[in-house]
Coordinates of C-alpha atoms and ligand atoms in Angstrom, one line a residue:
Chain A
X1 CA 0.1 0.0 0.0
X2 CA 1.0 3.8 -0.7
X3 CA -0.2 6.6 1.2
X4 CA 0.6 9.7 -0.4
X5 CA -0.5 13.2 2.5
X6 CA -0.4 16.4 1.5
X7 CA 2.4 16.3 -1.5
X8 CA 3.4 19.6 -2.6
X9 CA 6.3 20.5 -5.1
X10 CA 6.9 23.3 -7.1
X11 CA 9.4 23.7 -9.9
X12 CA 11.2 27.3 -9.8
X13 CA 8.0 28.9 -9.0
X14 CA 5.8 26.9 -10.5
X15 CA 3.4 25.1 -8.4
X16 CA 3.1 21.4 -10.0
X17 CA 1.6 19.5 -6.7
X18 CA -0.5 21.6 -4.5
X19 CA -1.3 19.2 -1.7
X20 CA -1.9 15.7 -3.3
X21 CA -3.8 12.9 -0.8
X22 CA -4.3 9.7 -2.1
X23 CA -4.6 6.1 -1.3
X24 CA -3.3 3.1 -3.3
X25 CA -4.9 -0.1 -2.2
X26 CA -2.4 -3.1 -2.4
X27 CA -2.7 -5.9 -5.2
X28 CA -4.7 -3.3 -7.3
X29 CA -4.6 -1.6 -10.2
X30 CA -4.9 1.9 -9.5
X31 CA -4.9 4.6 -12.5
X32 CA -4.2 8.4 -12.0
X33 CA -5.7 9.9 -14.9
X34 CA -4.9 13.7 -15.7
X35 CA -4.2 15.9 -18.8
X36 CA -0.6 16.0 -20.2
X37 CA 1.6 18.7 -18.0
X38 CA -1.2 17.8 -15.0
X39 CA 2.2 16.7 -13.0
X40 CA 1.0 12.9 -13.3
X41 CA 4.8 11.9 -14.1
X42 CA 6.0 14.1 -11.4
X43 CA 3.8 12.3 -8.9
X44 CA 4.7 9.0 -9.9
X45 CA 8.5 9.6 -9.7
X46 CA 8.4 11.0 -6.3
X47 CA 6.6 7.2 -5.1
X48 CA 10.0 5.7 -6.2
X49 CA 12.2 8.6 -4.6
X50 CA 13.5 10.3 -7.8
X51 CA 12.0 13.8 -7.0
X52 CA 11.9 14.7 -3.4
X53 CA 8.8 16.8 -2.2
X54 CA 8.7 20.3 -1.0
X55 CA 6.2 19.2 1.6
X56 CA 4.2 16.4 2.7
X57 CA 5.0 12.4 3.1
X58 CA 4.7 9.1 1.3
X59 CA 4.2 6.0 3.1
X60 CA 5.3 2.9 1.2
X61 CA 4.4 -0.3 3.6
X62 CA 4.4 2.0 6.4
X63 CA 7.5 3.8 6.2
X64 CA 7.9 7.7 5.0
X65 CA 10.1 7.5 1.7
X66 CA 10.7 11.2 1.5
X67 CA 12.6 11.3 4.4
X68 CA 14.9 8.1 3.7
X69 CA 18.7 8.2 3.1
X70 CA 20.0 7.4 -0.2
X71 CA 21.0 3.5 1.4
X72 CA 17.6 3.3 2.2
X73 CA 15.9 4.1 -0.4
X74 CA 18.1 2.2 -2.7
X75 CA 16.9 -0.8 -0.7
X76 CA 13.1 0.0 -1.2
X77 CA 13.4 0.5 -4.8
X78 CA 14.7 -2.9 -5.4
X79 CA 10.9 -4.3 -4.5
X80 CA 9.5 -1.4 -7.3
X81 CA 9.6 -2.1 -11.1
X82 CA 8.8 1.2 -13.3
X83 CA 8.3 1.4 -16.5
X84 CA 9.2 5.1 -18.1
X85 CA 7.1 6.5 -20.7
X86 CA 9.4 5.6 -23.6
X87 CA 11.1 2.5 -22.2
X88 CA 14.0 4.3 -21.1
X89 CA 15.9 0.8 -22.3
X90 CA 19.7 0.7 -22.2
X91 CA 20.2 1.5 -25.8
X92 CA 23.7 0.4 -25.8
X93 CA 22.3 -2.9 -24.3
X94 CA 20.3 -6.2 -26.3
X95 CA 16.7 -6.4 -24.6
X96 CA 18.0 -9.6 -22.9
X97 CA 20.9 -7.2 -21.6
X98 CA 18.5 -4.9 -20.5
X99 CA 16.6 -7.7 -18.9
X100 CA 19.2 -9.3 -17.3
X101 CA 20.5 -6.0 -16.0
X102 CA 18.2 -5.7 -12.6
X103 CA 19.5 -9.5 -12.1
X104 CA 23.0 -8.7 -12.7
X105 CA 23.0 -5.8 -10.4
X106 CA 21.2 -7.1 -7.3
X107 CA 21.4 -10.8 -7.5
X108 CA 24.0 -13.5 -7.2
X109 CA 22.2 -15.7 -9.8
X110 CA 24.4 -17.5 -11.9
X111 CA 24.5 -16.6 -15.4
X112 CA 22.3 -19.8 -16.3
X113 CA 19.9 -19.1 -14.1
X114 CA 19.9 -15.1 -15.1
X115 CA 19.2 -16.3 -18.6
X116 CA 16.2 -18.8 -17.7
X117 CA 14.9 -15.5 -15.8
X118 CA 15.5 -13.6 -18.7
X119 CA 13.3 -15.8 -21.2
X120 CA 10.6 -16.2 -19.0
X121 CA 10.2 -12.6 -18.6
X122 CA 10.3 -12.2 -22.3
X123 CA 7.7 -14.8 -22.8
X124 CA 5.7 -13.5 -20.6
X125 CA 5.4 -10.4 -22.4
X126 CA 5.7 -12.1 -25.8
X127 CA 9.1 -10.8 -26.7
X128 CA 11.2 -14.0 -26.9
X129 CA 12.2 -13.8 -30.1
X130 CA 13.3 -10.2 -30.0
X131 CA 15.9 -11.0 -27.3
X132 CA 18.8 -10.0 -29.3
X133 CA 17.5 -7.1 -30.7
X134 CA 19.0 -3.7 -30.0
X135 CA 16.2 -1.1 -28.4
X136 CA 16.4 0.9 -31.3
X137 CA 15.4 -2.2 -33.5
X138 CA 11.7 -2.3 -31.7
X139 CA 8.8 -0.5 -32.3
X140 CA 7.2 1.5 -29.8
X141 CA 4.9 -1.3 -28.6
X142 CA 7.8 -4.0 -28.2
X143 CA 10.0 -1.2 -25.9
X144 CA 7.4 -1.3 -23.7
X145 CA 6.7 -4.7 -23.6
X146 CA 10.8 -5.1 -23.3
X147 CA 10.7 -2.5 -20.6
X148 CA 7.9 -4.3 -18.6
X149 CA 10.1 -7.2 -18.7
X150 CA 12.6 -5.3 -17.3
X151 CA 10.8 -3.5 -14.2
X152 CA 9.1 -7.3 -13.3
X153 CA 12.5 -9.2 -13.7
X154 CA 13.6 -8.7 -9.9
X155 CA 9.6 -10.0 -8.6
X156 CA 8.7 -6.3 -7.4
X157 CA 5.7 -5.6 -5.1
X158 CA 5.0 -2.5 -6.4
X159 CA 4.7 -1.7 -10.3
X160 CA 4.9 1.9 -11.6
X161 CA 3.7 2.7 -15.1
X162 CA 4.3 5.9 -17.0
X163 CA 1.7 6.4 -19.9
X164 CA 2.0 2.7 -21.1
X165 CA -0.5 3.3 -24.0
X166 CA 0.3 6.8 -25.4
X167 CA 1.8 7.2 -28.4
X168 CA 0.6 3.5 -29.4
X169 CA -1.9 2.6 -32.2
X170 CA -5.4 1.5 -30.8
X171 CA -4.7 -2.5 -31.8
X172 CA -1.1 -2.2 -29.9
X173 CA -2.4 0.0 -27.1
X174 CA -5.0 -2.4 -26.5
X175 CA -3.0 -5.4 -26.2
X176 CA -0.8 -3.6 -23.8
X177 CA -3.8 -3.0 -21.7
X178 CA -4.6 -6.5 -21.8
X179 CA -0.8 -7.0 -20.8
X180 CA -1.1 -5.2 -17.6
X181 CA -4.4 -6.9 -16.8
X182 CA -3.3 -10.4 -17.1
X183 CA 0.2 -9.7 -15.2
X184 CA -1.5 -7.9 -12.4
X185 CA -3.9 -11.2 -12.1
X186 CA -0.9 -13.0 -12.5
X187 CA 1.4 -11.6 -9.8
X188 CA -1.2 -10.4 -7.6
X189 CA 0.9 -7.3 -7.2
X190 CA -0.1 -3.6 -6.8
X191 CA 0.2 -1.7 -9.8
X192 CA -0.1 2.3 -10.3
X193 CA -0.7 3.6 -13.8
X194 CA -0.8 7.0 -14.5
X195 CA -2.0 7.8 -18.2
X196 CA -4.2 11.0 -19.9
X197 CA -6.2 7.9 -22.0
X198 CA -9.8 8.1 -20.9
X199 CA -10.2 4.4 -22.3
X200 CA -7.1 2.8 -20.8
X201 CA -8.1 4.3 -17.5
X202 CA -11.7 2.8 -17.3
X203 CA -10.4 -0.8 -19.0
X204 CA -7.6 -1.6 -16.6
X205 CA -8.3 0.2 -13.5
X206 CA -9.8 -1.0 -10.3
X207 CA -9.2 2.1 -8.8
X208 CA -9.5 5.9 -10.4
X209 CA -8.1 9.2 -9.3
X210 CA -8.4 12.4 -11.3
X211 CA -5.5 14.8 -11.0
X212 CA -6.1 18.2 -11.8
X213 CA -5.2 21.5 -10.8
X214 CA -2.3 19.7 -8.5
X215 CA -4.4 17.9 -6.7
X216 CA -6.8 14.5 -6.9
X217 CA -10.1 16.1 -7.6
X218 CA -12.2 12.6 -7.3
X219 CA -11.3 9.2 -6.7
X220 CA -13.2 5.8 -6.2
X221 CA -14.2 3.2 -8.6
X222 CA -14.0 3.6 -12.3
X223 CA -17.8 4.0 -12.8
X224 CA -17.9 6.3 -9.9
X225 CA -15.4 8.8 -11.5
X226 CA -16.9 8.4 -14.7
X227 CA -20.4 9.6 -13.6
X228 CA -18.7 12.0 -11.4
X229 CA -20.1 14.5 -13.6
X230 CA -16.4 16.6 -13.3
X231 CA -16.2 19.1 -15.7
X232 CA -12.7 17.7 -16.9
X233 CA -14.5 14.1 -17.2
X234 CA -17.0 15.5 -19.3
X235 CA -14.3 17.2 -21.7
X236 CA -12.8 13.7 -21.9
X237 CA -15.7 11.8 -22.4
X238 CA -17.1 14.6 -25.2
X239 CA -13.3 13.9 -26.8
X240 CA -14.0 10.3 -26.8
X241 CA -17.6 10.2 -27.9
X242 CA -17.0 12.9 -31.1
X243 CA -13.3 12.7 -32.0
X244 CA -11.1 16.2 -31.1
X245 CA -12.9 19.5 -32.0
X246 CA -11.7 20.8 -34.6
X247 CA -10.7 24.6 -35.4
X248 CA -12.9 26.4 -37.6
X249 CA -11.1 27.8 -40.6
X250 CA -12.0 31.4 -41.4
X251 CA -11.9 32.3 -44.6
Chain B
X1 CA 23.0 49.2 -22.7
X2 CA 20.8 48.1 -20.1
X3 CA 19.8 45.1 -22.3
X4 CA 23.8 44.5 -22.7
X5 CA 24.5 44.8 -19.0
X6 CA 21.5 42.6 -18.1
X7 CA 22.6 39.6 -20.5
X8 CA 26.3 40.0 -19.0
X9 CA 24.9 39.7 -15.5
X10 CA 22.6 36.5 -16.8
X11 CA 25.6 35.0 -18.3
X12 CA 27.6 35.7 -14.7
X13 CA 24.7 33.9 -13.0
X14 CA 24.8 31.2 -15.2
X15 CA 28.8 30.6 -15.1
X16 CA 28.4 30.6 -11.2
X17 CA 25.8 28.1 -11.0
X18 CA 27.7 26.0 -13.4
X19 CA 30.9 26.3 -11.0
X20 CA 28.3 25.4 -8.2
X21 CA 26.9 22.4 -9.8
X22 CA 30.1 21.3 -11.0
X23 CA 31.8 21.5 -7.7
X24 CA 29.2 19.4 -6.3
X25 CA 29.4 17.0 -8.8
X26 CA 33.0 16.4 -8.2
X27 CA 32.0 16.0 -4.4
X28 CA 29.4 13.2 -5.3
X29 CA 31.7 11.4 -7.6
X30 CA 34.9 11.6 -5.4
X31 CA 32.2 10.1 -2.5
X32 CA 31.1 7.5 -5.0
X33 CA 34.2 6.6 -6.1
X34 CA 35.4 5.1 -2.5
X35 CA 31.8 3.2 -2.1
X36 CA 32.3 -0.5 -2.3
X37 CA 32.1 -2.8 -4.2
X38 CA 34.6 -1.1 -7.0
X39 CA 33.3 -1.6 -10.5
X40 CA 36.6 -2.4 -12.6
X41 CA 34.3 -3.4 -15.2
X42 CA 32.9 0.1 -16.0
X43 CA 36.2 1.5 -15.4
X44 CA 37.7 -1.1 -18.1
X45 CA 34.9 0.1 -20.6
X46 CA 35.6 3.6 -20.4
X47 CA 39.3 3.3 -20.9
X48 CA 39.0 1.4 -23.7
X49 CA 36.6 3.6 -25.1
X50 CA 38.3 7.0 -24.2
X51 CA 41.9 5.9 -24.6
X52 CA 42.4 3.3 -26.7
X53 CA 40.1 4.4 -29.1
X54 CA 41.7 7.8 -29.1
X55 CA 45.3 6.4 -29.7
X56 CA 45.4 7.2 -33.4
X57 CA 44.1 10.7 -33.4
X58 CA 46.8 11.3 -30.7
X59 CA 49.3 9.5 -32.8
X60 CA 48.7 11.7 -35.7
X61 CA 48.4 15.3 -33.6
X62 CA 51.4 14.4 -31.7
X63 CA 53.1 13.7 -34.9
X64 CA 52.7 17.1 -36.7
X65 CA 52.9 18.9 -33.5
X66 CA 56.2 18.0 -33.2
X67 CA 56.6 18.3 -36.7
X68 CA 55.8 21.5 -37.3
X69 CA 57.5 22.7 -33.9
X70 CA 60.9 21.6 -35.6
X71 CA 60.1 23.1 -38.7
X72 CA 59.4 27.1 -36.8
X73 CA 61.9 26.3 -34.2
X74 CA 64.6 25.7 -36.9
X75 CA 63.7 28.4 -38.7
X76 CA 63.8 30.9 -35.7
X77 CA 67.2 28.7 -34.0
X78 CA 69.3 29.0 -37.7
X79 CA 68.9 32.9 -37.1
X80 CA 71.7 32.1 -34.3
X81 CA 73.2 29.2 -35.6
X82 CA 71.7 27.3 -32.9
X83 CA 69.8 24.3 -34.8
X84 CA 71.2 21.9 -32.5
X85 CA 69.1 22.9 -29.9
X86 CA 65.9 22.3 -32.1
X87 CA 66.1 18.5 -30.5
X88 CA 65.6 20.0 -26.9
X89 CA 63.0 22.7 -27.7
X90 CA 60.7 20.2 -29.3
X91 CA 61.1 17.7 -26.5
X92 CA 60.4 20.6 -23.4
X93 CA 57.9 22.3 -25.6
X94 CA 56.4 18.6 -25.9
X95 CA 56.5 17.4 -22.3
X96 CA 55.9 20.6 -20.7
X97 CA 53.3 21.8 -22.9
X98 CA 52.2 20.8 -26.0
X99 CA 51.6 17.0 -25.6
X100 CA 49.2 17.6 -22.1
X101 CA 47.5 20.4 -23.4
X102 CA 46.6 19.1 -27.4
X103 CA 46.4 15.7 -26.1
X104 CA 43.6 16.6 -23.4
X105 CA 41.9 19.3 -26.2
X106 CA 41.7 16.1 -28.9
X107 CA 40.1 13.9 -25.7
X108 CA 37.7 16.9 -25.0
X109 CA 36.7 16.9 -29.0
X110 CA 36.6 13.0 -29.2
X111 CA 35.3 11.6 -26.0
X112 CA 34.2 14.5 -24.0
X113 CA 32.2 15.5 -26.7
X114 CA 30.7 12.1 -26.7
X115 CA 30.2 11.8 -23.1
X116 CA 28.0 14.9 -23.1
X117 CA 26.1 13.6 -25.7
X118 CA 25.5 10.3 -24.5
X119 CA 24.9 10.9 -20.9
X120 CA 22.5 13.7 -22.4
X121 CA 20.6 11.6 -24.5
X122 CA 20.4 9.2 -21.4
X123 CA 18.6 12.0 -19.3
X124 CA 15.8 12.9 -21.5
X125 CA 15.0 9.3 -22.5
X126 CA 15.1 8.8 -18.7
X127 CA 17.6 6.1 -18.9
X128 CA 19.5 8.2 -15.8
X129 CA 15.9 8.1 -14.1
X130 CA 15.4 4.1 -15.0
X131 CA 19.0 3.3 -13.6
X132 CA 18.1 5.3 -10.2
X133 CA 14.7 3.6 -10.0
X134 CA 16.6 0.0 -10.5
X135 CA 18.4 0.9 -7.4
X136 CA 21.6 1.9 -9.0
X137 CA 23.5 4.8 -8.3
X138 CA 24.2 6.9 -11.8
X139 CA 26.8 9.0 -10.6
X140 CA 28.9 5.7 -9.3
X141 CA 27.3 3.6 -12.4
X142 CA 27.8 6.4 -15.0
X143 CA 30.0 9.5 -13.8
X144 CA 32.7 7.7 -11.3
X145 CA 34.3 5.4 -14.5
X146 CA 34.4 8.3 -16.6
X147 CA 36.2 10.6 -14.3
X148 CA 38.5 8.0 -13.5
X149 CA 39.3 6.7 -16.7
X150 CA 40.1 10.1 -18.6
X151 CA 42.0 11.4 -15.4
X152 CA 44.2 7.8 -16.0
X153 CA 44.1 7.9 -19.8
X154 CA 44.9 11.6 -20.7
X155 CA 48.4 11.2 -19.5
X156 CA 48.9 7.6 -20.9
X157 CA 48.3 9.2 -24.2
X158 CA 50.2 12.8 -23.4
X159 CA 53.3 9.8 -23.2
X160 CA 52.2 8.8 -26.7
X161 CA 51.7 12.4 -27.8
X162 CA 55.0 13.4 -26.3
X163 CA 57.1 10.4 -28.0
X164 CA 55.7 10.5 -31.1
X165 CA 56.1 14.2 -31.3
X166 CA 59.8 14.0 -30.6
X167 CA 59.9 11.5 -33.2
X168 CA 58.3 13.6 -35.6
X169 CA 60.7 16.4 -34.5
X170 CA 63.8 14.5 -35.3
X171 CA 62.0 13.3 -38.7
X172 CA 61.8 17.0 -39.6
X173 CA 65.2 18.0 -38.3
X174 CA 67.6 15.2 -38.6
X175 CA 66.4 14.1 -42.0
X176 CA 64.6 17.0 -44.0
X177 CA 66.6 19.7 -42.4
X178 CA 69.8 18.0 -41.7
X179 CA 70.6 19.0 -38.5
X180 CA 73.6 17.0 -36.6
X181 CA 72.0 13.8 -35.4
X182 CA 74.3 13.3 -32.7
X183 CA 74.2 17.1 -31.5
X184 CA 70.3 17.0 -31.8
X185 CA 69.9 13.8 -29.3
X186 CA 72.5 14.7 -26.8
X187 CA 71.2 18.5 -26.2
X188 CA 67.7 16.5 -25.8
X189 CA 69.5 14.3 -23.1
X190 CA 71.3 17.2 -21.7
X191 CA 68.4 19.7 -20.9
X192 CA 65.5 17.4 -20.7
X193 CA 65.0 16.1 -17.4
X194 CA 62.4 13.3 -16.0
X195 CA 60.9 16.3 -14.0
X196 CA 59.8 17.8 -17.1
X197 CA 58.1 14.7 -18.2
X198 CA 56.1 14.1 -14.8
X199 CA 55.2 17.8 -14.7
X200 CA 53.8 17.4 -18.2
X201 CA 51.6 14.4 -16.9
X202 CA 50.9 15.9 -13.6
X203 CA 49.2 18.7 -15.5
X204 CA 47.7 16.1 -18.3
X205 CA 46.2 14.2 -15.2
X206 CA 44.6 17.7 -14.1
X207 CA 43.3 18.5 -17.4
X208 CA 41.8 15.0 -17.9
X209 CA 40.1 15.0 -14.4
X210 CA 38.9 18.7 -15.5
X211 CA 37.4 18.0 -19.3
X212 CA 35.6 14.7 -17.6
X213 CA 33.8 16.6 -15.0
X214 CA 32.9 19.6 -17.5
X215 CA 31.6 17.1 -20.4
X216 CA 29.9 14.7 -17.1
X217 CA 27.9 18.0 -15.7
X218 CA 26.9 19.5 -18.7
X219 CA 25.6 16.1 -20.2
X220 CA 24.3 15.0 -16.6
X221 CA 22.3 17.9 -16.6
X222 CA 20.7 18.0 -20.1
X223 CA 17.3 20.1 -20.2
X224 CA 15.1 20.2 -23.4
X225 CA 15.1 17.6 -25.5
X226 CA 17.2 16.5 -28.9
X227 CA 18.1 20.6 -28.7
X228 CA 19.4 20.5 -25.0
X229 CA 21.6 17.8 -25.6
X230 CA 23.4 19.5 -29.2
X231 CA 23.6 22.6 -26.9
X232 CA 25.5 21.0 -24.1
X233 CA 27.5 19.0 -26.3
X234 CA 28.8 22.2 -27.8
X235 CA 28.9 23.9 -24.3
X236 CA 30.8 21.1 -23.1
X237 CA 33.3 21.0 -25.4
X238 CA 34.0 25.2 -25.7
X239 CA 34.0 25.1 -21.5
X240 CA 36.5 22.3 -21.6
X241 CA 38.9 23.8 -23.6
X242 CA 38.7 27.0 -21.7
X243 CA 39.2 25.5 -18.6
X244 CA 42.3 23.3 -19.8
X245 CA 43.9 26.7 -21.0
X246 CA 42.8 28.4 -17.8
X247 CA 44.2 25.6 -15.6
X248 CA 47.6 25.1 -17.9
X249 CA 48.3 28.9 -17.0
X250 CA 48.1 28.2 -13.1
X251 CA 49.1 25.2 -13.3
X252 CA 52.3 26.7 -15.1
X253 CA 52.8 29.3 -12.5
X254 CA 52.1 27.2 -9.5
X255 CA 54.4 24.5 -10.4
X256 CA 57.3 26.5 -12.0
Ligands
ADP301 N1 12.8 18.3 -13.5 C1 11.6 19.2 -13.6 N2 12.1 20.6 -13.6 C2 11.4 21.4 -13.7 N3 9.8 21.1 -14.0 C3 9.5 20.1 -14.3 C4 10.4 18.8 -14.3 N4 9.8 18.1 -14.3 C5 8.9 18.1 -14.4 N5 8.3 19.5 -14.7 C6 7.4 20.5 -15.3 O1 6.1 19.7 -14.1 C7 4.8 19.5 -15.0 C8 4.3 18.3 -15.2 O2 5.1 17.6 -15.7 P1 4.4 16.5 -15.6 O3 4.2 15.6 -14.4 O4 5.8 15.7 -16.7 O5 3.3 15.8 -16.2 P2 2.3 15.0 -16.8 O6 1.2 15.1 -16.1 O7 2.3 15.1 -18.6 O8 3.2 13.7 -16.9 C9 5.6 20.5 -16.1 O9 5.0 21.9 -16.6 C10 7.0 20.2 -16.1 O10 7.7 21.1 -17.2
MG302 MG1 4.1 12.5 -18.4

């Protein structure tokens, strides 16, 4: 479980988070929805200690990570997996080496077992045949699969996803959504997903929260949030129904 | 007028900020250098990339520096009938000044710029964040090996450059300009001490450390996408060159 209390963060005078309060339940998929630039990535990176807040606290399994020292934070991070927006695969390593990276850094597994885990993880995400490819040879969807395999390599308790379906065509986005749902069901771990895609949010979430104006505007079960009548959600829905509003051409 | 003052002020503020940032990075790097376990694998990889692969270009620049230096000194010394001093002038010039300075500037251009671009790309594609998220300290994993490797390899490459430069000087002086080979070599032996070589190598190590610090700092702190990476790469080369020449003056006046 992750509990975020009154989290504030500014960058040089620009207030991005203005008191976020949110409880992320264990063993479920929680989706934080918000428009681009709302501060979703900033919020997510706080949960793994990549940013330190100006104010507020984040309790992960009962411990406040905002006050942890480097060493303690490093230990805690081994229990997290994170999937970055563009995958953030190391481009000097092959896909298999990327997945093996956390295993080689943090376990004493013999090479043979490392290879076995890598193959198993890659099979789980349907990428076994791309093991020896370089990240630059992969499509956007494949990159995210590889990054998911790497994020899961150490059997984390909590997995964070930064826009897992953004930038993918609807078909590939659909398969990634399925993969997230299936993996979560299979592993039973805590998943936190941030996205600006309402479809993705509705499809995969068990709990949904709306980040708007630096705070959580509404949270609850997805259908509760959907029918809350919040103006931002109305805007999201309108776009879903009619597509993006088009600028009138004046002539 | 006011605009000029304002942009000068902005420039000064940026330089001071950079200096502070580099000092901080330097301290953090030193702290993580002695953090166990050591990573000889990462160090060797960087030594290979920075050092071994730079050898051909150092060979070329060293040789031509020595050769042109011999041409110029011969032209000057002939006026005093002191051509036999060409060798020692080249040897002292190479070991004390030209070897360390040209080697570090070439390493800046070849390896330093690549360092800034690579780290910058890793920053904007979140690979540095990914390292930290995987509980691997990015300073220890990325910066420490680059800084150590450059500090070690620039002196080694300077030795190559010194040697090749003196051989180049010999070629131009003795073979092309027909200076007496016995006197040419004897004067080198008489007036060039090990001190001169050590002194040059200390400089080289300092230059290597500084150029790596500048390039790592610029790359590590990239903002603003691909354009930011390009800007950081250019800035890292310019700033390294300036810092090397400034440090050269300070070290020369301190060591002598
Ligand atoms: N490291 C940083 N330094 C300064 N500003 C930042 C930094 N990271 C994010 N921001 C700013 O915070 C705001 C929210 O960014 P982000 O969390 O990436 O939005 P999104 O919801 O699209 O993920 C943006 O205005 C961005 O410019
Ligand atoms: Mg984002």
